[in-house]
Structures are given as C-alpha cells and as structure tokens.
C-alpha cells in the first residue's frame, strides 16, 4: 500500500471580490450598448468608467481638431490626434471618433464630409486591431496613418471621379497627418509617464506647442460677442511665453501664432507682425513682473493698430488683448515654478551624466591645447640647441686657412720676393708663418724679436707682416668672443623655452574644472521653496572640486537688499544641513523691481584676524607678503624674502608672492605652484637669483594649518603661555632645478596666535640670545590684537639691533577666532 502513494497537485484559488471584478471588467462600446438596451443596473457604472475626465478632455479636443483646417482644405490634425492618443486605447479611439463627427459636420459637407468620416473609421479600425512592436511605434504608426488616409480617400475619389488636384490634396493631407502623428506621439508618451511640467524637455514643450496650435486652428471662426476665442488664446500664449522666456520666447510664440490665420485660410495675415512685435515688447518688460509684461504687450498692440484700416477690427483686437491680460493676471503665482523656465537653455535639458561628460570633454580639450602649446616651445628649444651643435661642428682648420690666405694672397702679393717665398720656398715660408701664428695664439701680441731668425733674414717687410698678424689675431679673438656670447644667449633662450614648456605641462596636468550640477538638491530646494512661499525663480547648486558647494539663486528682488542674507540663506542652510552665507550678489537698479541674483557658499567655522609690520634696511623693503582667502575655504599667508636688500630683492620676492597667489587662487596645487615659481626664477637671468617662501594655509572649516617653508625662517605658534616653533632646512627657490616641497600640518585652536617673520627679525639679536629671544618675547606678552603684536615684534627687533637692521624685517601675526 505504501508503494502506491499518489500525489495530487492542487492550486489555491481565491475568489475575487465584487469590487475587483468590476475593476477588471473591460467596458466596450458593445457592452455599453447592451447595457443601454437592457437597462441593467450596471449602466451607471459603465458610463462612469467610460466618461472619465481624461476621456472627456480628449473628446473635446477631437471636436475642436476636426475643425482645424490647413490651407482651407486639409484636416490632418484630427487623424494624427486619434492615431497618437487612441493607439492601443480602443475605448478612447472610438469615443474620439464619435465626437469628431460633429466637428466634421460643422466644418465640411457633401463628399468631403463622407470621405473624412470613412477615413477616420478606417484609421480607428487599423490602430485598434493592428499591433506594432514597441520599438517600431515611432515610425510604424505615422506610416499606418498615412496609408489609412491615402487608401480610403483615394478609393472614394476614384469612385466619385478621379482628378489630379484632388489626389494631390489627399497626398499632402496624408503626409502632414503622418508628421503630426510623430509629434503627438511625444506628447502622448509624456502624458503616460505623468511627467511634471518642471521636468519637460525641449521636445516635450515643442510637441505640446504644436498640439496647442492645432486646437487654436480648430477654434478659428468661433466667436462670442464678436470676440474670437482663438485670438484670445493666441494673445494669452504670447504673454505667458514672454513672462517665462523673455523677448526671445515672446517673439517666437508671436510668430507661430501670427501665421495661424495664414495656414488656415491660405491668405497672408497682418497678425504676424502684430503678434511678433507685441511679444518682443512684452519680453523686454519681463523684469518688471506681470504688470510690465502686460504693459509691453498692450503697447505693441496700440503701436501697430495704426496700420489696421478697419476701426471695428482695431476695437475688437483691443478687447481681445484686454481679456487675455486679465486671464494672464489670474494665472497662479507658482507658474514659473511649475513650468521649466530654463528648458530652452543649455544646462537644464542635460542630465547629470551628460553634464559630467561635457565637463570631461572640456577638461580634455583644455589640457590637449596647453600640451600642444608646450610642445611648440619644446620644438623651439630643440631648434636652438641644434643650431648650436651645428656651429660647434665647424672644422678648426678653417681659421688657419683664413690666416694663410690673408698673408699670402693679401699682404705678400705686392712684394718683389713673392715668387721666391711662396713659390720655390713655399714649405719653409709656411712653417715660419705657422710658428709666428703659434706665438700669436699663445700670447696677446707677437714681437718682431721673437720671430724665427731665418724669417727675419729673408723677409724684407718682417715688421709690417708681424703687425698684420697681430691685427688679424685681434679680430679673430673679438669674433670668437662674440660668437661665444651668441652661443651663450642661444643656450639661455633654449633653456628658457624648455623651462616654459615644462611649466605649461605641469599646469596642464593640474587643470581643475571638475564641476557638476547637483540636480537632486536643486529639485529639493525648489520644492521646499514653493512650500514655504519663497519667490525664487531658479536654483543651480554647483559642486566643485574639494567638496565645495556653490548655490546660484535667482529670486524676486526685495526692498532692502537683505532678504538673501536674512531669509534665503537661513532657508538653504536648513535644507542642506550646512550653514550657508552669501558670497556675492547682484541686485537690480530699482529695489523691489526685477530679479536679484546671488550665490551662497558654505560659511566658515573659523576666522583669521591678521596684522603685519615691516621695515627695510634701505628705502625699499626687500620682503613681500600676501594675505588672501582662497575659494576652497583656506586662508593663504605667504612671506617671501628676496636675495639681498632693497629694490632688487623686492622685485624677486614680489614676483614669487604674486605668482603664488594667482596660481593657488586658480586652483593649482601647492606643489605645482612652488615648482612653477622655482622654474621662473631659474629662467629670469643667468645671474644667481633666489627667494625664500614661507607659506601658511589655514583651513577655515577645520582650523588645520599647513606650513610650507622653502629656505625661510622659523614660525611660532602661541597657545596661552606656551610657544611652539616650526622650522625647515630646505634651500630657497631658484637655486636647484628639482624642488622638494615638504609640508608640515598642525591643528590650531581658537585664540591661538600664529607668527611668521623674515630672517632679519631673528638676526637682530645674533650677539645676545640668538633666535630664542622671539620665543621668550611671545611667551611674555598678553596682547591679543595681531596688528599690535606685529608692531611690537618689529620695535623689539629694532631695539636689539640699536635701530640699524642688518637685513629687511617683516612680522605677520594671525589670531584664530570663531
């Protein structure tokens, strides 16, 4: 019995509830007809399910689209609308077709009415029963629409009587309907995704604009009390576009709406210029708010009304503009927040990864250009080196040949013994002259008595030829001197070009433009600003390198210019969780009128109070310093002591300090900045030029300090009564090609005092106490003001050297506060 076990599979079935059955049950036109005929209780539920708010809206659009003429004969909008919005929606497609028939009846009659109704029915049948693959809908559905219109209307035209003009009308109508189907598919996809207005792309806006143009065309000819509804809607669209996008958007929409009468009736209308000019003026007054937009639009209408000869049309136009302005004024204040104001701009229609891709491309392009320019300088350097090598390869015997030619072919040619000396006895003469050349080369001048005896016996013009040889050698020495100087100059230029090339390559490697837009933070800030009723138009949070955050905000101007600091900064701080403060702002000329643009960044946790004092050995002090706050939230203090004293030392130190500040402010690292300065000082001249650099960078968020000392004097940190010393043993910059940058980090606390001095201050008491006097002096003082402390240090140093400093003196003090 146990070996015949049988297992029966089963499935648990849960009986759906009545509400689920009603929800899952599809309502079709046939079921609705059966319900009407039987009078069943489900009639109300069936009608309620079909007559949704969305279906009613599409039914009304279908009635209007069925009246939308193009060139007075074509009706492509209704076919494209039914195909795009009714595809795979059987109920909606049939409902739109039923409501389109009254629209056809109000617009056409006779053969045109029958052919349009038949073509629409064929199209509904095709899109209902033909399934197109999802990836081919974008081009398959427009082709299906073209085929349905072309075939159905061509068959009817063939039955009624074929004409070439009638067939061309059918072809153009089918093609326009296919293009519009493609456009309306974009709008349909946007509605299915339920995309928020603020996230609309340029394609979404363009698709809905074309849909709006079709609706306005359908409303053409419908008026209430003589006022055209389509004209009122056109003017309202121009006002909205000018308010959102300025003069450019207002003019664009004005041209689009102005050509609608020309498209519908094939007659050029004068409304193109009227609407375009009115949209331009409305956009120009955008900064004055809604009232300014309305005033500018009305001014454009009144200015161009003089060209309209019919008084009644002018009065009706003014009434229509007035009604459009009232409707525009009644629109919600959150219009700019709900509509993508910047969708036509370059940044908001890019996704985050696209922004990063563009950033990488810009970075790569900039680096490539700088490296290419560096290679140009490298080629120039190698060119000078190649020319110098070519000159060094010249045959040394060329000078000897030159000397022989000058004597034998120049001086001796007029002598009576020329043939004997340079003909029969040429070898002996050449050897004697060569000995004299050796004497001239060994000494500064050849004397006649030093010449060979045989030469003095045979040469009748011996003294004159010795003077000539001395003259020739003097010229050769002068030429050789200047050739050597020229070679040195070329070598110097080659070295400088090579150095410039290396500097540019280092700068190219340190390019820092890694900036991205934080889109999630932007959406969060925009959502919270709308909830708290802040009048903010746009927010762009930009994250730069080294975790820096910059938030650019465009908001309505306040009356006192302090709302950005008092209210908006606190609001953004609450949303981001970090204390933010205004670092820059641009208020409009008239407070309270127009937009205000300002930038927020993270507020500093600490602040540095600085003071400096210096005295020179001569009139001009050779020490230079700079104190600056960098963008990444660091306080830069740099002190440089040039070689020697006076103006020359000042020039060297100023060059180092200015270049250091500029490079660090641009975003280059400390190592690259110092190596660049080292290369520049090496290239300034052939003489020995160097400068010390004492650099301190205090992080204003963490109070961490970096000491970078290149041949500089010690620095001091005072905390209470204790004084610490920071030293370094590196050489000054401008001496060696390779510079080793060593950084030493320390953590500071509030109320700490940081002191930097040049070597002239410490050397003031070389005979009594050495360098320890400053450490003892700082330990004893109770003063907190950094400027007063700097002056006290200089006065104490002058007292130690009895008012005669041996070197330039500079003292810089920094007090850390919160």
mmCIF file of C-alpha atoms in Angstrom, residues 434-774:
data_model
loop_
_atom_site.group_PDB
_atom_site.id
_atom_site.type_symbol
_atom_site.label_atom_id
_atom_site.label_comp_id
_atom_site.label_asym_id
_atom_site.label_seq_id
_atom_site.Cartn_x
_atom_site.Cartn_y
_atom_site.Cartn_z
ATOM 1 C CA UNK A 434 102.907 78.834 -38.689
ATOM 2 C CA UNK A 435 105.444 79.367 -35.857
ATOM 3 C CA UNK A 436 104.516 83.036 -35.759
ATOM 4 C CA UNK A 437 100.790 82.047 -35.619
ATOM 5 C CA UNK A 438 101.601 79.805 -32.660
ATOM 6 C CA UNK A 439 103.330 82.682 -30.878
ATOM 7 C CA UNK A 440 100.333 84.963 -31.567
ATOM 8 C CA UNK A 441 97.913 82.340 -30.309
ATOM 9 C CA UNK A 442 99.940 81.738 -27.144
ATOM 10 C CA UNK A 443 100.375 85.390 -26.205
ATOM 11 C CA UNK A 444 98.471 88.607 -26.596
ATOM 12 C CA UNK A 445 100.908 90.202 -29.082
ATOM 13 C CA UNK A 446 103.865 88.957 -31.193
ATOM 14 C CA UNK A 447 107.073 90.967 -31.146
ATOM 15 C CA UNK A 448 109.481 91.089 -34.084
ATOM 16 C CA UNK A 449 112.428 89.926 -31.982
ATOM 17 C CA UNK A 450 110.545 86.715 -31.031
ATOM 18 C CA UNK A 451 110.178 85.587 -34.638
ATOM 19 C CA UNK A 452 112.387 82.855 -36.165
ATOM 20 C CA UNK A 453 115.878 84.039 -37.263
ATOM 21 C CA UNK A 454 115.532 82.717 -40.797
ATOM 22 C CA UNK A 455 112.219 84.619 -41.184
ATOM 23 C CA UNK A 456 113.861 87.921 -40.100
ATOM 24 C CA UNK A 457 116.800 87.322 -42.502
ATOM 25 C CA UNK A 458 114.709 86.555 -45.590
ATOM 26 C CA UNK A 459 111.571 88.820 -45.212
ATOM 27 C CA UNK A 460 112.238 92.421 -46.183
ATOM 28 C CA UNK A 461 108.826 93.525 -44.715
ATOM 29 C CA UNK A 462 109.102 91.482 -41.486
ATOM 30 C CA UNK A 463 107.885 94.159 -39.046
ATOM 31 C CA UNK A 464 104.894 95.039 -41.237
ATOM 32 C CA UNK A 465 103.823 91.404 -41.586
ATOM 33 C CA UNK A 466 104.068 90.942 -37.785
ATOM 34 C CA UNK A 467 101.756 93.929 -37.262
ATOM 35 C CA UNK A 468 99.317 92.429 -39.784
ATOM 36 C CA UNK A 469 99.327 89.065 -37.970
ATOM 37 C CA UNK A 470 98.684 90.791 -34.630
ATOM 38 C CA UNK A 471 95.798 92.693 -36.202
ATOM 39 C CA UNK A 472 94.286 89.515 -37.689
ATOM 40 C CA UNK A 473 94.510 87.685 -34.371
ATOM 41 C CA UNK A 474 92.906 90.586 -32.542
ATOM 42 C CA UNK A 475 89.975 90.394 -34.944
ATOM 43 C CA UNK A 476 89.758 86.631 -34.509
ATOM 44 C CA UNK A 477 89.702 86.985 -30.727
ATOM 45 C CA UNK A 478 86.937 89.592 -30.921
ATOM 46 C CA UNK A 479 84.903 87.446 -33.293
ATOM 47 C CA UNK A 480 85.404 84.394 -31.104
ATOM 48 C CA UNK A 481 84.276 86.361 -28.052
ATOM 49 C CA UNK A 482 81.020 87.482 -29.664
ATOM 50 C CA UNK A 483 80.378 84.065 -31.181
ATOM 51 C CA UNK A 484 80.742 82.591 -27.709
ATOM 52 C CA UNK A 485 78.379 85.229 -26.297
ATOM 53 C CA UNK A 486 75.885 84.458 -29.037
ATOM 54 C CA UNK A 487 76.098 80.760 -28.240
ATOM 55 C CA UNK A 488 75.503 81.529 -24.574
ATOM 56 C CA UNK A 489 72.470 83.616 -25.467
ATOM 57 C CA UNK A 490 71.092 80.847 -27.652
ATOM 58 C CA UNK A 491 71.666 78.325 -24.876
ATOM 59 C CA UNK A 492 69.910 80.624 -22.432
ATOM 60 C CA UNK A 493 66.923 81.068 -24.778
ATOM 61 C CA UNK A 494 66.798 77.323 -25.351
ATOM 62 C CA UNK A 495 66.842 76.691 -21.603
ATOM 63 C CA UNK A 496 64.131 79.283 -21.024
ATOM 64 C CA UNK A 497 61.907 77.836 -23.750
ATOM 65 C CA UNK A 498 62.401 74.366 -22.319
ATOM 66 C CA UNK A 499 61.532 75.679 -18.871
ATOM 67 C CA UNK A 500 58.380 77.379 -20.147
ATOM 68 C CA UNK A 501 57.409 74.116 -21.816
ATOM 69 C CA UNK A 502 57.830 72.210 -18.549
ATOM 70 C CA UNK A 503 55.822 74.822 -16.627
ATOM 71 C CA UNK A 504 52.961 74.596 -19.118
ATOM 72 C CA UNK A 505 52.979 70.793 -18.985
ATOM 73 C CA UNK A 506 52.776 70.905 -15.196
ATOM 74 C CA UNK A 507 49.903 73.362 -15.347
ATOM 75 C CA UNK A 508 48.084 71.191 -17.892
ATOM 76 C CA UNK A 509 48.263 68.220 -15.540
ATOM 77 C CA UNK A 510 46.755 70.281 -12.733
ATOM 78 C CA UNK A 511 43.735 71.620 -14.601
ATOM 79 C CA UNK A 512 40.838 71.553 -12.146
ATOM 80 C CA UNK A 513 37.417 72.201 -13.672
ATOM 81 C CA UNK A 514 35.537 69.256 -12.125
ATOM 82 C CA UNK A 515 32.192 70.954 -11.599
ATOM 83 C CA UNK A 516 28.814 69.236 -11.652
ATOM 84 C CA UNK A 517 25.239 70.364 -11.114
ATOM 85 C CA UNK A 518 23.518 68.646 -8.184
ATOM 86 C CA UNK A 519 20.085 68.041 -9.734
ATOM 87 C CA UNK A 520 18.561 66.158 -6.736
ATOM 88 C CA UNK A 521 19.497 69.043 -4.439
ATOM 89 C CA UNK A 522 18.050 71.507 -6.940
ATOM 90 C CA UNK A 523 14.696 69.706 -7.015
ATOM 91 C CA UNK A 524 14.643 69.506 -3.223
ATOM 92 C CA UNK A 525 15.376 73.228 -2.829
ATOM 93 C CA UNK A 526 12.790 74.198 -5.451
ATOM 94 C CA UNK A 527 10.150 72.007 -3.807
ATOM 95 C CA UNK A 528 10.810 73.401 -0.331
ATOM 96 C CA UNK A 529 10.917 76.984 -1.600
ATOM 97 C CA UNK A 530 7.470 76.571 -3.158
ATOM 98 C CA UNK A 531 6.143 75.058 0.030
ATOM 99 C CA UNK A 532 7.457 77.946 2.130
ATOM 100 C CA UNK A 533 6.304 80.516 -0.472
ATOM 101 C CA UNK A 534 9.761 81.910 -1.292
ATOM 102 C CA UNK A 535 9.747 83.966 -4.510
ATOM 103 C CA UNK A 536 12.632 82.006 -6.035
ATOM 104 C CA UNK A 537 12.779 81.679 -9.821
ATOM 105 C CA UNK A 538 15.726 79.350 -10.269
ATOM 106 C CA UNK A 539 18.317 77.490 -8.194
ATOM 107 C CA UNK A 540 21.501 75.929 -9.571
ATOM 108 C CA UNK A 541 23.658 74.071 -6.993
ATOM 109 C CA UNK A 542 27.167 73.537 -8.372
ATOM 110 C CA UNK A 543 29.566 71.120 -6.706
ATOM 111 C CA UNK A 544 33.213 71.886 -7.459
ATOM 112 C CA UNK A 545 36.355 70.009 -6.559
ATOM 113 C CA UNK A 546 37.453 69.622 -2.938
ATOM 114 C CA UNK A 547 33.798 69.268 -1.798
ATOM 115 C CA UNK A 548 32.945 72.885 -2.486
ATOM 116 C CA UNK A 549 29.256 73.779 -2.937
ATOM 117 C CA UNK A 550 28.086 76.952 -4.683
ATOM 118 C CA UNK A 551 24.337 77.630 -4.955
ATOM 119 C CA UNK A 552 23.367 80.254 -7.546
ATOM 120 C CA UNK A 553 19.876 81.624 -6.878
ATOM 121 C CA UNK A 554 17.653 83.931 -8.934
ATOM 122 C CA UNK A 555 14.782 85.404 -6.925
ATOM 123 C CA UNK A 556 12.478 88.403 -6.916
ATOM 124 C CA UNK A 557 14.214 91.488 -5.601
ATOM 125 C CA UNK A 558 13.473 92.655 -2.073
ATOM 126 C CA UNK A 559 13.053 96.262 -0.937
ATOM 127 C CA UNK A 560 16.147 96.489 1.287
ATOM 128 C CA UNK A 561 18.595 94.089 -0.372
ATOM 129 C CA UNK A 562 18.969 91.955 2.776
ATOM 130 C CA UNK A 563 16.423 89.180 2.171
ATOM 131 C CA UNK A 564 19.049 86.922 0.598
ATOM 132 C CA UNK A 565 21.214 87.115 3.725
ATOM 133 C CA UNK A 566 18.471 87.140 6.360
ATOM 134 C CA UNK A 567 15.886 84.733 4.949
ATOM 135 C CA UNK A 568 17.081 82.757 1.928
ATOM 136 C CA UNK A 569 20.477 81.860 3.413
ATOM 137 C CA UNK A 570 18.784 80.521 6.566
ATOM 138 C CA UNK A 571 16.275 78.546 4.465
ATOM 139 C CA UNK A 572 19.014 76.945 2.328
ATOM 140 C CA UNK A 573 21.059 76.198 5.464
ATOM 141 C CA UNK A 574 18.096 74.325 6.928
ATOM 142 C CA UNK A 575 17.581 72.253 3.777
ATOM 143 C CA UNK A 576 21.248 71.375 3.186
ATOM 144 C CA UNK A 577 22.142 70.890 6.845
ATOM 145 C CA UNK A 578 25.148 73.219 6.483
ATOM 146 C CA UNK A 579 25.482 76.851 7.410
ATOM 147 C CA UNK A 580 25.409 78.878 4.183
ATOM 148 C CA UNK A 581 26.217 82.531 3.602
ATOM 149 C CA UNK A 582 26.085 84.975 0.699
ATOM 150 C CA UNK A 583 29.448 85.329 -1.015
ATOM 151 C CA UNK A 584 28.306 87.513 -3.940
ATOM 152 C CA UNK A 585 25.092 89.180 -5.084
ATOM 153 C CA UNK A 586 23.823 91.405 -7.882
ATOM 154 C CA UNK A 587 20.760 93.452 -7.010
ATOM 155 C CA UNK A 588 18.697 95.270 -9.681
ATOM 156 C CA UNK A 589 18.983 99.006 -10.117
ATOM 157 C CA UNK A 590 15.494 99.564 -8.707
ATOM 158 C CA UNK A 591 14.993 97.690 -5.442
ATOM 159 C CA UNK A 592 11.878 95.546 -5.493
ATOM 160 C CA UNK A 593 11.673 95.577 -9.311
ATOM 161 C CA UNK A 594 13.208 92.797 -11.342
ATOM 162 C CA UNK A 595 15.221 89.712 -10.394
ATOM 163 C CA UNK A 596 18.083 89.519 -7.910
ATOM 164 C CA UNK A 597 20.927 87.042 -8.443
ATOM 165 C CA UNK A 598 23.203 85.896 -5.626
ATOM 166 C CA UNK A 599 25.470 82.964 -4.714
ATOM 167 C CA UNK A 600 25.604 81.033 -1.456
ATOM 168 C CA UNK A 601 28.531 79.004 -0.194
ATOM 169 C CA UNK A 602 29.398 77.190 2.999
ATOM 170 C CA UNK A 603 30.038 79.573 5.896
ATOM 171 C CA UNK A 604 33.449 79.420 7.543
ATOM 172 C CA UNK A 605 33.698 77.841 11.002
ATOM 173 C CA UNK A 606 36.754 79.872 11.949
ATOM 174 C CA UNK A 607 38.068 83.287 11.010
ATOM 175 C CA UNK A 608 41.603 84.608 10.912
ATOM 176 C CA UNK A 609 42.474 88.129 12.091
ATOM 177 C CA UNK A 610 45.766 89.261 10.562
ATOM 178 C CA UNK A 611 48.253 92.024 11.160
ATOM 179 C CA UNK A 612 51.615 92.836 9.551
ATOM 180 C CA UNK A 613 54.521 95.228 10.079
ATOM 181 C CA UNK A 614 57.847 95.592 8.262
ATOM 182 C CA UNK A 615 60.887 97.809 7.999
ATOM 183 C CA UNK A 616 63.638 97.797 5.370
ATOM 184 C CA UNK A 617 67.350 98.192 5.633
ATOM 185 C CA UNK A 618 67.139 100.614 2.722
ATOM 186 C CA UNK A 619 64.335 102.820 1.458
ATOM 187 C CA UNK A 620 62.567 99.896 -0.233
ATOM 188 C CA UNK A 621 61.950 96.759 1.834
ATOM 189 C CA UNK A 622 63.026 93.593 0.036
ATOM 190 C CA UNK A 623 60.408 91.412 1.797
ATOM 191 C CA UNK A 624 56.969 90.893 0.223
ATOM 192 C CA UNK A 625 53.857 89.190 1.628
ATOM 193 C CA UNK A 626 50.255 88.481 0.722
ATOM 194 C CA UNK A 627 47.144 87.587 2.724
ATOM 195 C CA UNK A 628 44.198 86.167 0.764
ATOM 196 C CA UNK A 629 41.143 83.928 1.243
ATOM 197 C CA UNK A 630 41.022 81.173 -1.382
ATOM 198 C CA UNK A 631 37.811 79.827 -2.929
ATOM 199 C CA UNK A 632 38.172 76.405 -1.311
ATOM 200 C CA UNK A 633 37.893 77.968 2.158
ATOM 201 C CA UNK A 634 41.536 78.438 3.089
ATOM 202 C CA UNK A 635 43.367 81.497 4.367
ATOM 203 C CA UNK A 636 46.637 81.977 2.493
ATOM 204 C CA UNK A 637 49.516 83.882 4.107
ATOM 205 C CA UNK A 638 52.779 83.935 2.150
ATOM 206 C CA UNK A 639 56.016 85.746 3.024
ATOM 207 C CA UNK A 640 58.970 85.944 0.613
ATOM 208 C CA UNK A 641 62.467 87.332 1.210
ATOM 209 C CA UNK A 642 64.405 88.164 -1.943
ATOM 210 C CA UNK A 643 68.162 87.837 -2.313
ATOM 211 C CA UNK A 644 69.907 90.829 -0.758
ATOM 212 C CA UNK A 645 68.110 94.046 0.202
ATOM 213 C CA UNK A 646 66.481 96.974 -1.497
ATOM 214 C CA UNK A 647 64.601 97.220 -4.758
ATOM 215 C CA UNK A 648 66.222 94.202 -6.427
ATOM 216 C CA UNK A 649 65.255 91.915 -3.543
ATOM 217 C CA UNK A 650 61.767 93.427 -3.578
ATOM 218 C CA UNK A 651 61.334 92.559 -7.247
ATOM 219 C CA UNK A 652 62.361 88.948 -6.646
ATOM 220 C CA UNK A 653 60.085 88.482 -3.640
ATOM 221 C CA UNK A 654 57.104 90.239 -5.267
ATOM 222 C CA UNK A 655 57.382 88.025 -8.338
ATOM 223 C CA UNK A 656 57.272 84.915 -6.133
ATOM 224 C CA UNK A 657 54.379 86.135 -3.967
ATOM 225 C CA UNK A 658 52.150 87.358 -6.797
ATOM 226 C CA UNK A 659 52.631 84.249 -8.900
ATOM 227 C CA UNK A 660 51.993 82.035 -5.874
ATOM 228 C CA UNK A 661 48.711 83.787 -5.039
ATOM 229 C CA UNK A 662 47.487 83.715 -8.645
ATOM 230 C CA UNK A 663 48.246 80.017 -9.127
ATOM 231 C CA UNK A 664 46.642 78.966 -5.839
ATOM 232 C CA UNK A 665 43.567 81.124 -6.494
ATOM 233 C CA UNK A 666 43.173 79.485 -9.910
ATOM 234 C CA UNK A 667 43.044 76.039 -8.298
ATOM 235 C CA UNK A 668 46.548 74.642 -8.766
ATOM 236 C CA UNK A 669 48.154 72.600 -6.021
ATOM 237 C CA UNK A 670 50.820 73.996 -3.733
ATOM 238 C CA UNK A 671 53.495 71.714 -5.188
ATOM 239 C CA UNK A 672 52.777 72.828 -8.749
ATOM 240 C CA UNK A 673 52.687 76.499 -7.731
ATOM 241 C CA UNK A 674 56.059 76.341 -5.951
ATOM 242 C CA UNK A 675 57.711 74.356 -8.750
ATOM 243 C CA UNK A 676 56.441 76.922 -11.253
ATOM 244 C CA UNK A 677 57.918 79.775 -9.211
ATOM 245 C CA UNK A 678 61.190 77.882 -8.944
ATOM 246 C CA UNK A 679 61.320 77.475 -12.739
ATOM 247 C CA UNK A 680 60.524 81.139 -13.309
ATOM 248 C CA UNK A 681 63.297 82.330 -11.000
ATOM 249 C CA UNK A 682 65.748 79.981 -12.712
ATOM 250 C CA UNK A 683 64.820 81.433 -16.099
ATOM 251 C CA UNK A 684 64.900 85.126 -15.178
ATOM 252 C CA UNK A 685 68.619 85.621 -15.881
ATOM 253 C CA UNK A 686 71.999 83.893 -15.865
ATOM 254 C CA UNK A 687 72.915 85.562 -12.577
ATOM 255 C CA UNK A 688 72.118 83.853 -9.301
ATOM 256 C CA UNK A 689 68.646 84.856 -8.176
ATOM 257 C CA UNK A 690 66.675 83.161 -5.427
ATOM 258 C CA UNK A 691 63.998 83.910 -2.848
ATOM 259 C CA UNK A 692 62.682 82.267 0.291
ATOM 260 C CA UNK A 693 58.991 81.368 0.561
ATOM 261 C CA UNK A 694 57.223 80.951 3.882
ATOM 262 C CA UNK A 695 53.657 79.835 3.199
ATOM 263 C CA UNK A 696 50.852 79.087 5.635
ATOM 264 C CA UNK A 697 47.388 77.822 4.630
ATOM 265 C CA UNK A 698 44.746 77.743 7.376
ATOM 266 C CA UNK A 699 41.612 75.653 6.738
ATOM 267 C CA UNK A 700 38.736 77.893 7.828
ATOM 268 C CA UNK A 701 36.462 74.876 8.353
ATOM 269 C CA UNK A 702 38.744 72.675 10.491
ATOM 270 C CA UNK A 703 41.452 75.106 11.740
ATOM 271 C CA UNK A 704 44.098 72.761 10.334
ATOM 272 C CA UNK A 705 47.198 74.636 9.180
ATOM 273 C CA UNK A 706 49.808 73.613 6.580
ATOM 274 C CA UNK A 707 53.330 75.021 6.904
ATOM 275 C CA UNK A 708 55.400 75.014 3.719
ATOM 276 C CA UNK A 709 58.850 76.508 4.218
ATOM 277 C CA UNK A 710 61.327 76.889 1.384
ATOM 278 C CA UNK A 711 64.519 78.338 2.843
ATOM 279 C CA UNK A 712 62.556 80.545 5.248
ATOM 280 C CA UNK A 713 62.916 81.454 8.915
ATOM 281 C CA UNK A 714 61.111 79.537 11.700
ATOM 282 C CA UNK A 715 57.462 80.293 12.560
ATOM 283 C CA UNK A 716 55.901 80.360 16.028
ATOM 284 C CA UNK A 717 52.573 79.151 17.460
ATOM 285 C CA UNK A 718 51.486 80.731 20.758
ATOM 286 C CA UNK A 719 48.831 78.989 22.883
ATOM 287 C CA UNK A 720 48.498 80.608 26.259
ATOM 288 C CA UNK A 721 51.967 80.890 27.743
ATOM 289 C CA UNK A 722 53.415 78.121 25.569
ATOM 290 C CA UNK A 723 55.171 78.912 22.301
ATOM 291 C CA UNK A 724 55.986 76.242 19.720
ATOM 292 C CA UNK A 725 58.472 76.535 16.852
ATOM 293 C CA UNK A 726 58.069 75.247 13.259
ATOM 294 C CA UNK A 727 61.344 75.003 11.304
ATOM 295 C CA UNK A 728 62.619 73.700 7.964
ATOM 296 C CA UNK A 729 66.045 73.027 6.403
ATOM 297 C CA UNK A 730 65.190 73.301 2.679
ATOM 298 C CA UNK A 731 67.016 75.558 0.224
ATOM 299 C CA UNK A 732 65.412 78.710 -1.240
ATOM 300 C CA UNK A 733 63.658 78.533 -4.589
ATOM 301 C CA UNK A 734 65.547 79.480 -7.746
ATOM 302 C CA UNK A 735 68.734 77.548 -6.927
ATOM 303 C CA UNK A 736 68.123 73.911 -7.896
ATOM 304 C CA UNK A 737 66.130 72.539 -10.818
ATOM 305 C CA UNK A 738 64.329 69.966 -8.678
ATOM 306 C CA UNK A 739 62.418 71.435 -5.744
ATOM 307 C CA UNK A 740 61.300 69.183 -2.899
ATOM 308 C CA UNK A 741 58.127 70.565 -1.292
ATOM 309 C CA UNK A 742 57.700 69.420 2.333
ATOM 310 C CA UNK A 743 54.511 70.241 4.208
ATOM 311 C CA UNK A 744 54.019 70.090 7.968
ATOM 312 C CA UNK A 745 50.485 70.020 9.396
ATOM 313 C CA UNK A 746 49.379 71.330 12.784
ATOM 314 C CA UNK A 747 45.944 71.688 14.372
ATOM 315 C CA UNK A 748 45.069 75.091 15.778
ATOM 316 C CA UNK A 749 42.514 76.044 18.406
ATOM 317 C CA UNK A 750 40.519 79.229 18.924
ATOM 318 C CA UNK A 751 42.582 82.063 20.456
ATOM 319 C CA UNK A 752 45.851 80.611 19.095
ATOM 320 C CA UNK A 753 48.391 83.084 17.728
ATOM 321 C CA UNK A 754 50.492 82.260 14.641
ATOM 322 C CA UNK A 755 53.611 84.378 13.968
ATOM 323 C CA UNK A 756 55.700 84.447 10.758
ATOM 324 C CA UNK A 757 58.896 86.505 10.499
ATOM 325 C CA UNK A 758 61.693 87.024 7.997
ATOM 326 C CA UNK A 759 65.282 86.158 8.891
ATOM 327 C CA UNK A 760 66.117 89.822 9.515
ATOM 328 C CA UNK A 761 63.954 89.788 12.668
ATOM 329 C CA UNK A 762 65.687 86.761 14.165
ATOM 330 C CA UNK A 763 69.179 88.033 13.268
ATOM 331 C CA UNK A 764 68.591 91.295 15.130
ATOM 332 C CA UNK A 765 69.843 89.704 18.389
ATOM 333 C CA UNK A 766 72.518 87.439 16.947
ATOM 334 C CA UNK A 767 75.013 88.528 19.589
ATOM 335 C CA UNK A 768 72.670 88.212 22.610
ATOM 336 C CA UNK A 769 70.313 85.255 22.770
ATOM 337 C CA UNK A 770 70.221 84.327 19.084
ATOM 338 C CA UNK A 771 66.855 83.185 17.755
ATOM 339 C CA UNK A 772 65.395 82.353 21.181
ATOM 340 C CA UNK A 773 64.605 85.958 22.034
ATOM 341 C CA UNK A 774 61.398 85.988 19.954
#
